[in-house]
Short mmCIF file of C-alpha atoms and ligand atoms in Angstrom, two decimals:
data_model
loop_
_atom_site.label_atom_id
_atom_site.label_comp_id
_atom_site.label_asym_id
_atom_site.label_seq_id
_atom_site.Cartn_x
_atom_site.Cartn_y
_atom_site.Cartn_z
CA MET A 1 47.73 147.76 138.79
CA LYS A 2 44.94 149.86 140.32
CA THR A 3 41.38 149.00 139.32
CA TYR A 4 38.75 151.70 139.95
CA ASP A 5 35.15 150.85 140.74
CA THR A 6 34.17 153.28 137.99
CA LEU A 7 35.84 155.43 135.37
CA VAL A 8 33.84 158.29 133.87
CA ILE A 9 34.95 159.47 130.43
CA GLY A 10 34.16 163.18 129.98
CA GLY A 11 34.16 165.94 132.59
CA GLY A 12 31.34 168.11 131.25
CA GLN A 13 28.01 168.51 133.02
CA ALA A 14 27.05 164.85 132.39
CA GLY A 15 30.34 163.56 133.83
CA LEU A 16 30.10 165.88 136.84
CA ALA A 17 26.45 164.98 137.55
CA THR A 18 27.47 161.31 137.50
CA ALA A 19 30.43 162.08 139.79
CA TYR A 20 28.02 163.73 142.24
CA PHE A 21 26.16 160.44 142.78
CA LEU A 22 29.31 158.26 142.69
CA ARG A 23 30.74 160.42 145.48
CA ARG A 24 27.59 159.99 147.54
CA TYR A 25 28.02 156.24 147.41
CA LYS A 26 31.72 156.58 148.27
CA LEU A 27 32.80 154.60 145.23
CA ASP A 28 36.41 154.66 144.11
CA TYR A 29 36.14 156.55 140.82
CA LEU A 30 37.98 158.92 138.51
CA VAL A 31 36.76 161.29 135.79
CA LEU A 32 38.97 161.53 132.69
CA ASP A 33 38.62 164.65 130.56
CA ASP A 34 40.63 165.74 127.54
CA GLN A 35 40.35 169.49 128.11
CA ALA A 36 42.73 171.70 130.07
CA GLN A 37 40.03 173.03 132.35
CA THR A 38 36.47 172.49 133.60
CA GLY A 39 33.57 173.58 131.40
CA GLY A 40 32.97 170.79 128.89
CA SER A 41 31.85 171.93 125.48
CA TRP A 42 30.61 175.25 126.91
CA LEU A 43 34.24 176.39 126.68
CA GLY A 44 34.11 176.31 122.90
CA THR A 45 30.73 177.98 122.27
CA TRP A 46 30.30 181.49 120.88
CA ASP A 47 31.08 184.45 123.14
CA SER A 48 27.58 185.95 123.45
CA LEU A 49 25.76 182.62 124.03
CA LYS A 50 22.83 182.77 126.42
CA LEU A 51 21.40 179.57 127.84
CA PHE A 52 17.93 178.81 126.51
CA SER A 53 17.10 177.27 129.88
CA PRO A 54 16.38 179.83 132.62
CA ALA A 55 18.70 179.82 135.64
CA ALA A 56 16.13 177.93 137.71
CA PHE A 57 16.36 175.06 135.18
CA SER A 58 20.11 175.18 134.71
CA SER A 59 21.32 173.47 137.85
CA LEU A 60 23.03 170.16 138.44
CA PRO A 61 22.09 167.77 141.26
CA GLY A 62 22.84 168.92 144.78
CA TRP A 63 23.59 172.59 144.27
CA ALA A 64 21.44 175.19 142.52
CA MET A 65 22.83 178.01 140.43
CA PRO A 66 23.50 180.86 142.85
CA GLN A 67 20.69 183.36 143.47
CA GLY A 68 21.10 186.50 141.44
CA ALA A 69 22.03 184.70 138.23
CA ALA A 70 20.59 186.34 135.11
CA GLU A 71 17.28 184.89 133.94
CA TYR A 72 19.13 183.34 130.99
CA PRO A 73 22.75 183.00 132.17
CA GLY A 74 25.55 183.60 129.69
CA LYS A 75 28.34 181.20 128.81
CA ALA A 76 30.83 182.61 131.34
CA ALA A 77 28.32 182.40 134.20
CA PHE A 78 27.57 178.78 133.43
CA ILE A 79 31.24 177.79 133.12
CA SER A 80 31.91 179.50 136.44
CA TYR A 81 29.01 177.52 137.98
CA LEU A 82 30.53 174.25 136.67
CA ASN A 83 33.90 175.20 138.17
CA GLU A 84 32.34 175.96 141.55
CA TYR A 85 30.32 172.73 141.38
CA GLU A 86 33.47 170.67 140.77
CA LYS A 87 35.36 172.42 143.58
CA ARG A 88 32.48 172.23 146.04
CA TYR A 89 32.38 168.44 145.87
CA ASN A 90 36.08 167.98 145.19
CA PHE A 91 35.45 165.56 142.33
CA PRO A 92 38.57 163.70 141.16
CA VAL A 93 38.84 164.95 137.59
CA GLN A 94 42.01 164.31 135.61
CA HIS A 95 42.27 166.87 132.78
CA HIS A 96 44.49 166.71 129.66
CA THR A 97 43.55 163.02 129.44
CA LYS A 98 42.03 161.86 126.19
CA VAL A 99 40.54 158.39 126.04
CA LEU A 100 41.70 156.80 122.82
CA SER A 101 40.14 153.35 123.07
CA VAL A 102 38.37 150.99 125.42
CA ILE A 103 38.50 147.21 125.54
CA GLN A 104 36.90 144.68 127.88
CA GLU A 105 39.42 142.95 130.13
CA ASN A 106 39.06 140.76 133.26
CA GLU A 107 35.30 141.40 133.41
CA GLY A 108 36.07 145.14 133.50
CA PHE A 109 37.68 147.63 131.16
CA ALA A 110 41.13 148.71 130.05
CA VAL A 111 40.90 152.35 129.05
CA ALA A 112 43.80 153.55 126.89
CA THR A 113 44.56 157.28 127.06
CA ASN A 114 47.32 159.68 126.07
CA LYS A 115 48.38 159.43 129.75
CA GLY A 116 48.56 155.65 129.95
CA THR A 117 46.04 152.88 130.57
CA PHE A 118 43.44 152.96 133.36
CA TYR A 119 41.43 149.99 134.61
CA SER A 120 37.93 149.80 136.04
CA LYS A 121 35.14 147.41 136.94
CA THR A 122 32.46 149.67 135.43
CA LEU A 123 32.53 152.48 132.90
CA VAL A 124 30.43 155.57 132.17
CA SER A 125 30.83 157.35 128.86
CA ALA A 126 29.78 161.01 129.04
CA THR A 127 31.64 162.53 126.12
CA GLY A 128 28.79 164.66 124.75
CA THR A 129 28.29 165.55 121.12
CA ALA A 130 30.36 168.69 120.57
CA GLN A 131 33.29 166.85 119.03
CA HIS A 132 30.97 165.41 116.38
CA PRO A 133 29.26 168.36 114.65
CA PHE A 134 26.73 167.45 111.96
CA ILE A 135 26.65 169.21 108.57
CA PRO A 136 24.09 167.97 106.04
CA LYS A 137 25.28 167.20 102.51
CA TYR A 138 24.17 169.32 99.55
CA PRO A 139 25.03 168.91 95.87
CA GLY A 140 27.88 171.15 94.78
CA GLN A 141 29.06 171.80 98.34
CA ALA A 142 32.67 171.09 97.35
CA ILE A 143 32.71 173.69 94.56
CA PHE A 144 31.41 176.51 96.79
CA GLU A 145 34.30 178.95 97.10
CA GLY A 146 33.06 180.71 100.23
CA GLU A 147 33.70 179.77 103.85
CA GLN A 148 31.65 177.10 105.65
CA LEU A 149 31.71 176.68 109.39
CA HIS A 150 29.64 174.82 111.94
CA SER A 151 28.09 176.74 114.84
CA SER A 152 30.61 174.92 117.08
CA GLY A 153 33.35 176.96 115.39
CA TYR A 154 31.54 180.31 115.52
CA LYS A 155 32.84 182.78 118.13
CA ASN A 156 31.51 186.26 117.23
CA ALA A 157 30.60 188.43 114.24
CA ASP A 158 33.80 190.49 114.30
CA ASN A 159 34.97 189.55 110.82
CA TYR A 160 31.58 189.50 109.16
CA ALA A 161 30.91 193.21 108.52
CA HIS A 162 29.13 193.72 105.18
CA LYS A 163 29.55 190.05 104.22
CA LYS A 164 26.71 187.94 102.81
CA VAL A 165 26.07 185.22 105.37
CA LEU A 166 23.69 182.29 105.14
CA ILE A 167 22.65 180.79 108.47
CA VAL A 168 21.25 177.25 108.25
CA GLY A 169 19.26 175.69 111.10
CA GLY A 170 16.08 176.52 112.97
CA GLY A 171 16.98 175.90 116.61
CA ASN A 172 18.15 178.20 119.38
CA SER A 173 21.71 178.26 117.99
CA GLY A 174 20.54 179.37 114.55
CA ALA A 175 18.30 182.08 116.00
CA GLN A 176 20.94 183.43 118.41
CA ILE A 177 23.72 183.47 115.80
CA LEU A 178 21.40 185.05 113.21
CA ALA A 179 20.46 187.74 115.74
CA GLU A 180 24.13 188.64 116.24
CA VAL A 181 25.48 188.32 112.68
CA SER A 182 22.55 190.24 111.16
CA LYS A 183 23.68 193.37 113.02
CA VAL A 184 26.79 193.66 110.84
CA ALA A 185 26.21 191.46 107.78
CA HIS A 186 23.56 190.74 105.13
CA THR A 187 21.96 187.55 106.36
CA GLU A 188 19.53 184.95 105.07
CA TRP A 189 18.15 182.28 107.37
CA VAL A 190 17.42 178.79 106.05
CA THR A 191 15.39 176.26 108.01
CA ARG A 192 13.85 172.94 106.95
CA LYS A 193 10.45 173.89 108.42
CA ALA A 194 9.13 177.22 109.65
CA PRO A 195 10.94 177.90 112.95
CA ARG A 196 8.82 177.52 116.08
CA PHE A 197 9.15 180.39 118.54
CA LEU A 198 7.88 180.26 122.10
CA PRO A 199 5.54 183.18 122.78
CA ASP A 200 7.35 186.04 124.56
CA ASP A 201 5.38 185.57 127.77
CA ILE A 202 6.32 181.88 128.08
CA ASP A 203 9.86 181.34 129.20
CA GLY A 204 12.23 178.42 128.69
CA ARG A 205 10.92 176.67 131.82
CA TYR A 206 8.11 175.29 129.71
CA LEU A 207 10.56 173.29 127.69
CA PHE A 208 11.37 171.16 130.69
CA ASN A 209 9.42 168.20 131.84
CA GLU A 210 8.58 169.35 135.36
CA ALA A 211 6.74 172.28 133.86
CA THR A 212 4.95 170.33 131.17
CA SER A 213 1.79 169.58 133.09
CA LYS A 214 1.55 173.18 134.30
CA PHE A 215 1.99 174.27 130.71
CA LEU A 216 -0.74 171.96 129.49
CA GLU A 217 -3.17 173.18 132.16
CA ASN A 218 -2.64 176.73 130.88
CA LYS A 219 -2.70 175.73 127.25
CA ALA A 220 -5.99 177.52 126.61
CA ASP A 221 -4.10 180.81 127.01
CA HIS A 222 -1.66 179.80 124.30
CA PRO A 223 -3.56 177.81 121.67
CA ASP A 224 -0.78 178.49 119.13
CA ILE A 225 1.57 176.08 120.95
CA LYS A 226 0.68 172.41 120.78
CA LYS A 227 3.35 170.62 122.76
CA PRO A 228 6.48 172.08 124.31
CA SER A 229 9.57 170.88 122.50
CA LEU A 230 13.27 171.40 123.11
CA SER A 231 13.58 172.53 119.50
CA GLU A 232 11.44 175.60 120.10
CA ILE A 233 13.22 178.93 120.09
CA VAL A 234 13.27 180.78 123.38
CA MET A 235 12.72 184.52 122.93
CA ILE A 236 15.77 185.85 124.75
CA ASP A 237 16.40 189.60 124.37
CA SER A 238 18.77 189.37 121.39
CA VAL A 239 16.25 187.28 119.44
CA LYS A 240 13.40 189.69 120.25
CA GLU A 241 15.60 192.55 119.12
CA ALA A 242 16.33 190.74 115.83
CA ARG A 243 12.60 190.28 115.32
CA ALA A 244 12.08 194.02 115.87
CA ARG A 245 14.70 194.69 113.16
CA GLY A 246 12.72 192.45 110.82
CA VAL A 247 15.45 189.86 110.21
CA LEU A 248 13.85 186.84 111.84
CA HIS A 249 12.42 185.38 108.63
CA ALA A 250 13.42 181.94 107.43
CA LYS A 251 13.37 180.45 103.93
CA ARG A 252 13.11 176.74 103.09
CA PRO A 253 16.37 175.04 102.03
CA PHE A 254 18.21 175.65 98.77
CA LYS A 255 18.71 172.70 96.45
CA ALA A 256 22.42 172.99 95.71
CA PHE A 257 25.55 175.10 95.88
CA TYR A 258 27.28 176.81 92.96
CA ASP A 259 30.76 178.31 93.15
CA LYS A 260 29.60 181.70 94.50
CA GLY A 261 26.57 180.75 96.60
CA VAL A 262 23.38 178.69 96.60
CA ILE A 263 20.64 177.76 94.13
CA TRP A 264 17.07 177.83 95.46
CA GLU A 265 14.34 175.35 94.55
CA ASP A 266 12.92 177.75 91.91
CA GLY A 267 16.31 177.95 90.18
CA THR A 268 17.23 181.47 91.33
CA LYS A 269 20.65 182.00 92.86
CA SER A 270 21.96 183.93 95.89
CA ALA A 271 25.63 184.75 96.17
CA CYS A 272 27.09 184.39 99.65
CA ASP A 273 30.47 184.59 101.34
CA ILE A 274 29.91 182.42 104.41
CA VAL A 275 27.59 179.60 105.43
CA ILE A 276 27.15 178.94 109.14
CA TRP A 277 25.71 175.47 109.76
CA CYS A 278 23.63 175.47 112.96
CA THR A 279 22.57 171.93 112.22
CA GLY A 280 23.34 170.10 115.42
CA PHE A 281 25.59 167.32 116.57
CA LYS A 282 25.86 163.55 116.86
CA ALA A 283 27.06 161.47 119.79
CA ASN A 284 30.85 161.34 120.15
CA LEU A 285 31.44 157.60 120.59
CA ASN A 286 34.68 157.12 118.70
CA HIS A 287 36.59 155.99 121.79
CA LEU A 288 34.17 153.03 122.17
CA LYS A 289 34.50 151.64 118.65
CA ASP A 290 36.66 148.64 119.68
CA LEU A 291 33.75 147.36 121.77
CA ASN A 292 31.94 146.64 118.48
CA ILE A 293 28.51 147.69 119.73
CA ILE A 294 28.07 150.94 117.78
CA ASN A 295 25.37 150.87 115.15
CA ASN A 296 24.36 153.99 113.22
CA ASN A 297 26.31 156.09 115.69
CA ARG A 298 24.24 154.72 118.57
CA ILE A 299 24.69 152.02 121.17
CA GLU A 300 21.63 149.99 122.04
CA THR A 301 20.70 150.92 125.60
CA GLU A 302 18.16 150.15 128.27
CA TYR A 303 17.79 153.65 129.69
CA THR A 304 21.50 154.51 130.03
CA ARG A 305 22.92 150.99 130.26
CA ALA A 306 24.45 149.36 127.19
CA LYS A 307 22.26 146.41 126.34
CA HIS A 308 25.13 144.10 125.39
CA ILE A 309 27.72 145.18 127.98
CA PRO A 310 26.10 145.30 131.42
CA ASN A 311 28.87 147.30 133.12
CA LEU A 312 28.88 150.15 130.56
CA TRP A 313 26.58 153.20 130.82
CA LEU A 314 26.08 156.21 128.52
CA VAL A 315 25.04 159.51 130.06
CA GLY A 316 23.96 162.78 128.48
CA TYR A 317 23.78 162.04 124.76
CA GLY A 318 20.09 162.69 124.00
CA SER A 319 16.65 161.16 124.33
CA TRP A 320 18.05 157.68 123.55
CA THR A 321 19.94 157.89 126.87
CA GLY A 322 16.99 159.23 128.88
CA PHE A 323 14.43 162.00 128.42
CA ALA A 324 16.12 165.42 128.20
CA SER A 325 19.45 163.83 129.20
CA ALA A 326 21.30 166.25 126.91
CA THR A 327 20.09 169.21 128.97
CA ILE A 328 21.45 170.61 132.22
CA TYR A 329 18.20 170.00 134.01
CA GLY A 330 17.53 166.52 132.62
CA VAL A 331 20.98 164.99 133.04
CA GLY A 332 20.73 164.74 136.85
CA LYS A 333 17.91 162.19 136.73
CA THR A 334 19.74 159.95 134.31
CA ALA A 335 22.99 160.26 136.29
CA ARG A 336 21.19 159.25 139.50
CA GLN A 337 19.62 156.17 137.91
CA THR A 338 22.94 155.24 136.31
CA VAL A 339 24.78 155.29 139.63
CA HIS A 340 22.02 153.24 141.32
CA GLU A 341 22.57 150.60 138.65
CA ILE A 342 26.37 150.78 139.08
CA VAL A 343 26.01 150.26 142.84
CA ASP A 344 23.74 147.25 142.25
CA TYR A 345 26.16 145.82 139.72
CA LEU A 346 29.18 146.19 142.02
CA ALA A 347 27.26 144.62 144.90
P1 FAD B 401 30.08 168.16 126.98
O1 FAD B 401 29.81 169.47 127.57
O2 FAD B 401 30.50 168.11 125.53
O3 FAD B 401 31.21 167.44 127.86
C1 FAD B 401 31.87 166.29 127.42
C2 FAD B 401 33.31 166.37 127.90
O4 FAD B 401 33.98 165.17 127.50
C3 FAD B 401 34.08 167.51 127.27
O5 FAD B 401 34.88 168.15 128.22
C4 FAD B 401 34.92 166.82 126.20
O6 FAD B 401 36.06 167.55 125.84
C5 FAD B 401 35.21 165.50 126.90
N1 FAD B 401 35.58 164.41 126.00
C6 FAD B 401 35.04 164.10 124.80
N2 FAD B 401 35.65 163.03 124.27
C7 FAD B 401 36.58 162.64 125.18
C8 FAD B 401 37.54 161.59 125.21
N3 FAD B 401 37.66 160.69 124.22
N4 FAD B 401 38.36 161.48 126.29
C9 FAD B 401 38.26 162.36 127.33
N5 FAD B 401 37.38 163.39 127.34
C10 FAD B 401 36.55 163.51 126.28
N6 FAD B 401 21.15 172.64 127.51
C11 FAD B 401 20.42 173.25 128.45
O7 FAD B 401 19.89 172.59 129.36
N7 FAD B 401 20.23 174.61 128.44
C12 FAD B 401 20.78 175.40 127.49
O8 FAD B 401 20.57 176.61 127.49
C13 FAD B 401 21.59 174.78 126.48
N8 FAD B 401 22.18 175.54 125.53
C14 FAD B 401 22.97 174.93 124.60
C15 FAD B 401 23.57 175.72 123.62
C16 FAD B 401 24.37 175.13 122.65
C17 FAD B 401 25.01 175.98 121.60
C18 FAD B 401 24.56 173.73 122.65
C19 FAD B 401 25.41 173.07 121.59
C20 FAD B 401 23.96 172.93 123.61
C21 FAD B 401 23.15 173.51 124.59
N9 FAD B 401 22.53 172.75 125.58
C22 FAD B 401 21.75 173.37 126.53
C23 FAD B 401 22.63 171.27 125.57
C24 FAD B 401 23.63 170.65 126.59
O9 FAD B 401 23.32 171.09 127.89
C25 FAD B 401 25.10 170.95 126.26
O10 FAD B 401 25.40 170.47 124.97
C26 FAD B 401 26.08 170.32 127.28
O11 FAD B 401 27.36 170.83 127.05
C27 FAD B 401 26.15 168.79 127.23
O12 FAD B 401 26.98 168.37 128.30
P2 FAD B 401 27.79 166.99 128.28
O13 FAD B 401 28.50 166.90 129.57
O14 FAD B 401 26.90 165.90 127.86
O15 FAD B 401 28.85 167.17 127.08
#
């Protein structure tokens, strides 16, 4: 029975960034990923997606996105970058392998998959959030006769011509999908608070921590922005174009559904055919449930290390696993620290 130094569950950007540092330390490791090919959850996103992080802030450790990339690369360009990254370093990634459950065994782990059981001394979970889309609950949701889909299921606006579409959610996904759907359909945009747009002359770099101090020094030029936040909407071309068409206006949430649409707080009704929920995701931790350390869909961590299981690390899930760890730019730092801790543990 082979026992790896480390198994990494998930071969998206977080898994690959971790592999980069494991390789450097020449550890015996394997990445297990349930998809047929490289690309993580980017494979399933909508066709016209543009990164909200500029190319210069969309690189993984060790190898920058090639020169000549668009300022805001599209989905295909980023997937191609991930493929090249994996090939360049020859990471051992086993695709088509879904981790079903994990138990502690012999001071390490037994990892059960659809391809048999794997064993390791340490474990990194990097399964992202895409398989756990979040849709808020509203009264009457079950009696609504129209279609409801999460942004993770949206591909393009091909079938939406002349439909009435409600887009819920005030982040970059909501703004980009609204910009596209509003070209062919009648749209309304619903956000909990007024959406926050970055000014046109500030690009997505300012959302990332390295740029924060520079941003704050120049704050006097942009008094309308208080603190850069990853929930701010980056004004990529399609979103600017939607603003020029006058469709970038958001309403506060409705109070309930009725069979044909939604009921607003003042009691008026809007009929609609489709609701697209751009309301985010939660960590996908299902495979770790037998470890009995999940509470409120979180695992208590010290940085990325599980507090109650010292040879388990969680990479890439959000601020609770390191600042900006759920971004391309931020995940490298957390992956590096994680592998330092793994090396110390194994020593
Ligand atoms: P994923 O990409 O989801 O990779 C996880 C991998 O693990 C997947 O291949 C999955 O299939 C696999 N997996 C899951 N469960 C199992 C299992 N049980 N067994 C085996 N394999 C499993 N960030 C930026 O920095 N810039 C951006 O412009 C940007 N745009 C975004 C746009 C959208 C629409 C979204 C949703 C996110 C965006 N992000 C962006 C945030 C973040 O960079 C992405 O969500 C990114 O895909 C997260 O990478 P990950 O490796 O953590 O997860």
